[in-house]
Coordinates of C-alpha atoms in Angstrom, one line a residue:
Chain A
D222 CA 2.2 17.7 -4.2
T223 CA -1.5 18.3 -3.7
G224 CA -1.6 21.2 -6.1
V225 CA -3.0 24.7 -5.5
S226 CA -6.3 24.7 -3.6
Q227 CA -8.9 27.4 -3.6
D228 CA -12.0 27.9 -1.5
P229 CA -14.8 28.3 -2.1
R230 CA -15.3 27.1 -5.7
H231 CA -18.3 29.3 -6.2
K232 CA -19.6 32.3 -4.4
I233 CA -22.9 34.1 -5.0
T234 CA -23.5 37.3 -3.1
K235 CA -25.5 40.5 -3.3
R236 CA -24.1 43.7 -4.5
G237 CA -22.5 45.6 -1.6
Q238 CA -21.5 42.6 0.5
N239 CA -18.0 41.7 1.4
V240 CA -16.4 38.4 0.2
T241 CA -13.2 36.6 1.1
F242 CA -11.5 33.9 -0.9
R243 CA -8.7 31.6 0.3
C244 CA -5.8 30.1 -1.6
D245 CA -3.5 27.3 -0.4
P246 CA -0.4 27.1 -2.6
I247 CA 1.9 24.2 -3.3
S248 CA 3.8 23.9 0.0
E249 CA 7.3 24.4 -1.3
H250 CA 6.4 27.4 -3.4
N251 CA 7.5 30.8 -2.1
R252 CA 5.5 33.0 -4.6
L253 CA 1.7 33.3 -4.7
Y254 CA -0.2 35.2 -7.4
W255 CA -3.8 36.3 -7.7
Y256 CA -5.4 36.8 -11.1
R257 CA -8.9 37.6 -12.3
Q258 CA -10.4 36.1 -15.5
T259 CA -13.6 37.1 -17.3
L260 CA -15.2 35.2 -20.1
G261 CA -13.2 35.1 -23.3
Q262 CA -10.2 36.8 -21.7
G263 CA -6.9 35.7 -20.4
P264 CA -6.1 35.9 -16.7
E265 CA -5.4 39.4 -15.6
F266 CA -2.8 40.0 -12.9
L267 CA -4.0 41.4 -9.6
T268 CA -1.2 41.0 -7.0
Y269 CA 1.6 38.7 -5.9
F270 CA 3.5 37.7 -2.8
Q271 CA 7.0 36.4 -2.2
N272 CA 6.8 34.6 1.2
E273 CA 4.7 37.0 3.3
A274 CA 5.6 40.2 1.5
Q275 CA 3.2 41.7 -1.0
L276 CA 5.6 42.8 -3.8
E277 CA 3.3 44.2 -6.4
K278 CA -0.3 45.2 -6.9
S279 CA -2.0 46.0 -10.2
R280 CA -2.9 49.6 -10.8
L281 CA -6.3 48.3 -11.8
L282 CA -6.9 47.0 -8.3
S283 CA -9.2 49.3 -6.5
D284 CA -9.0 50.1 -2.8
R285 CA -11.9 47.7 -2.3
F286 CA -9.5 44.8 -2.9
S287 CA -7.0 43.6 -0.3
A288 CA -4.9 40.5 -0.1
E289 CA -2.8 39.0 2.7
R290 CA -0.4 36.2 3.2
P291 CA 0.4 36.5 6.9
K292 CA 2.6 33.5 7.4
G293 CA 3.9 33.1 3.9
S294 CA 1.7 30.1 3.3
F295 CA -2.0 30.5 2.5
S296 CA -3.4 33.7 1.2
T297 CA -6.7 35.5 1.3
L298 CA -8.3 37.9 -1.1
E299 CA -11.0 40.2 0.2
I300 CA -13.4 42.3 -1.9
Q301 CA -15.3 44.9 0.0
R302 CA -18.6 46.4 -1.1
T303 CA -18.9 44.2 -4.1
E304 CA -20.0 45.6 -7.4
Q305 CA -21.5 43.9 -10.5
G306 CA -18.2 44.4 -12.4
D307 CA -16.5 42.2 -9.8
S308 CA -18.2 39.1 -11.2
A309 CA -15.3 36.9 -12.5
M310 CA -13.2 33.9 -11.9
Y311 CA -10.5 34.6 -9.3
L312 CA -7.5 32.4 -9.9
C313 CA -4.6 31.8 -7.6
A314 CA -1.2 30.5 -8.7
S315 CA 2.0 29.6 -7.0
S316 CA 5.6 29.1 -8.1
W317 CA 9.1 28.8 -6.8
L318 CA 10.6 32.2 -7.8
N319 CA 10.3 32.6 -11.5
Q320 CA 9.6 29.0 -12.3
P321 CA 6.3 28.3 -14.2
Q322 CA 3.1 29.0 -12.3
H323 CA 0.7 26.3 -11.1
F324 CA -2.9 27.5 -11.0
G325 CA -5.8 26.4 -8.8
D326 CA -9.3 25.7 -10.0
G327 CA -10.4 29.2 -9.1
T328 CA -13.3 30.8 -7.3
R329 CA -16.2 31.9 -9.4
L330 CA -17.8 35.0 -8.0
S331 CA -21.3 36.0 -9.1
I332 CA -22.8 39.3 -7.9
L333 CA -26.6 39.5 -7.8
Chain B
G185 CA 1.9 49.2 -20.8
Q186 CA 3.1 45.9 -22.1
Q187 CA 0.5 44.1 -24.2
V188 CA 0.3 40.5 -25.5
M189 CA -1.9 39.8 -28.4
Q190 CA -3.1 36.5 -29.8
I191 CA -4.8 35.5 -33.1
P192 CA -7.1 34.1 -34.0
Q193 CA -9.6 34.3 -31.1
Y194 CA -11.4 31.2 -32.2
Q195 CA -10.5 28.3 -34.5
H196 CA -12.8 25.5 -35.5
V197 CA -11.2 22.5 -37.2
Q198 CA -12.1 19.0 -38.3
E199 CA -10.3 16.3 -36.4
G200 CA -7.1 15.5 -38.1
E201 CA -6.5 19.1 -39.4
D202 CA -3.6 21.2 -38.2
F203 CA -4.0 24.3 -36.0
T204 CA -1.8 27.3 -35.3
T205 CA -2.1 30.2 -32.9
Y206 CA 0.1 33.3 -33.0
C207 CA 1.2 35.5 -30.1
N208 CA 2.8 39.0 -30.3
S209 CA 4.2 41.1 -27.5
S210 CA 4.6 44.9 -27.6
T211 CA 7.9 44.5 -25.8
T212 CA 10.9 42.1 -25.9
L213 CA 10.3 39.1 -23.6
S214 CA 12.8 37.3 -21.4
N215 CA 10.7 34.2 -22.0
I216 CA 7.3 33.1 -23.4
Q217 CA 5.1 30.6 -21.7
W218 CA 2.1 28.6 -23.1
Y219 CA -0.8 27.4 -21.1
K220 CA -3.9 25.3 -22.0
Q221 CA -7.3 25.8 -20.3
R222 CA -9.9 23.1 -20.9
P223 CA -13.6 24.2 -20.7
G224 CA -14.5 24.8 -17.1
G225 CA -10.9 24.2 -16.0
H226 CA -7.9 26.3 -15.0
P227 CA -4.7 27.2 -17.0
V228 CA -2.2 24.4 -17.1
F229 CA 1.4 25.1 -18.0
L230 CA 2.6 23.6 -21.2
I231 CA 6.0 24.9 -22.0
Q232 CA 8.5 27.8 -21.6
L233 CA 10.7 29.1 -24.4
V234 CA 13.7 31.3 -23.4
K235 CA 16.2 31.5 -26.3
S236 CA 15.8 33.6 -29.5
G237 CA 14.6 31.4 -32.4
E238 CA 14.0 28.4 -30.0
V239 CA 11.8 25.6 -31.2
K240 CA 10.4 22.9 -28.9
K241 CA 8.2 19.9 -29.6
Q242 CA 5.9 18.0 -27.4
K243 CA 4.4 15.1 -29.4
R244 CA 2.1 16.8 -31.9
L245 CA 2.7 20.3 -30.5
T246 CA 5.4 22.6 -31.9
F247 CA 6.3 25.8 -30.1
Q248 CA 8.5 28.6 -31.6
F249 CA 10.0 31.8 -30.1
G250 CA 10.8 34.5 -32.6
E251 CA 14.3 35.8 -33.3
A252 CA 13.4 39.2 -31.8
K253 CA 11.8 37.5 -28.8
K254 CA 8.6 39.4 -29.3
N255 CA 6.5 36.7 -31.0
S256 CA 5.7 33.1 -30.7
S257 CA 3.5 30.4 -32.2
L258 CA 2.0 27.1 -31.2
H259 CA 1.2 24.5 -34.0
I260 CA -0.7 21.4 -33.4
T261 CA -0.4 18.7 -36.1
A262 CA -3.4 16.4 -36.8
T263 CA -5.7 17.7 -34.1
Q264 CA -7.6 15.3 -31.8
T265 CA -10.7 16.0 -29.7
T266 CA -8.5 15.9 -26.6
D267 CA -6.9 19.1 -27.9
V268 CA -10.1 21.1 -27.3
G269 CA -9.6 24.1 -25.1
T270 CA -8.2 27.7 -25.0
Y271 CA -4.5 28.2 -25.5
F272 CA -2.8 31.2 -23.9
C273 CA 0.6 32.6 -24.4
A274 CA 2.0 34.7 -21.5
G275 CA 5.1 36.8 -21.0
P276 CA 6.7 38.0 -17.7
Q277 CA 6.6 41.8 -17.2
N278 CA 9.5 41.9 -14.9
Q279 CA 11.7 39.8 -12.6
G280 CA 8.8 39.3 -10.3
G281 CA 7.2 36.7 -12.5
K282 CA 4.0 38.6 -13.0
L283 CA 2.6 37.2 -16.3
I284 CA 0.8 39.2 -19.0
F285 CA -1.5 36.8 -20.8
G286 CA -2.9 37.1 -24.3
Q287 CA -6.6 36.8 -24.9
G288 CA -6.2 33.2 -25.9
T289 CA -7.2 31.1 -28.9
E290 CA -10.2 28.9 -28.3
L291 CA -9.9 25.6 -30.3
S292 CA -12.8 23.4 -31.1
V293 CA -12.4 20.1 -32.9
K294 CA -15.2 18.4 -34.7
P295 CA -14.9 14.6 -34.7

């Protein structure tokens, strides 16, 4: 069990650019979640997958955000045309069904 | 929509003092989970409570789930500097396991 791995750890980009983050879950976990966390707040749910199926997306998630998990293993989260308000820590978590979630170290996104 | 509230937002204690954080949900929960996030780190699962009125202990940490399954508390006895971090409660919104997190209580411990 190598834990949940996220890449990159930090991303600095200019406003308007596209960014993509990757998450590798714990191998035997079938569920993968994306959360966003800003300073002083708890993680905020974005979307989740069970195997390769995306089962739920937050209503707060704009059309600029898209996530994939094509083979039911790793997942990518893409943000198009980044805005200042997208600056946050993006956390990935995985679990086996409704078992407790294991979080990765996150990707910190800074928009210049 | 479902909301999870935590108080206090910050707690500063002297090492050896006790600490308690309280969590309230706007809806009845099937379970409540507690996570700890160290400064610069990621949330780490501590415990899950499922039954109404359930109490669980982990060394100096005591977790309670309310009778109505809408509130919970975490109590730390005789805090140590290693307890520093932010403690979050979280409840699932549906069977999909999507978690709604509270805002967290940030604990600082003065040696």
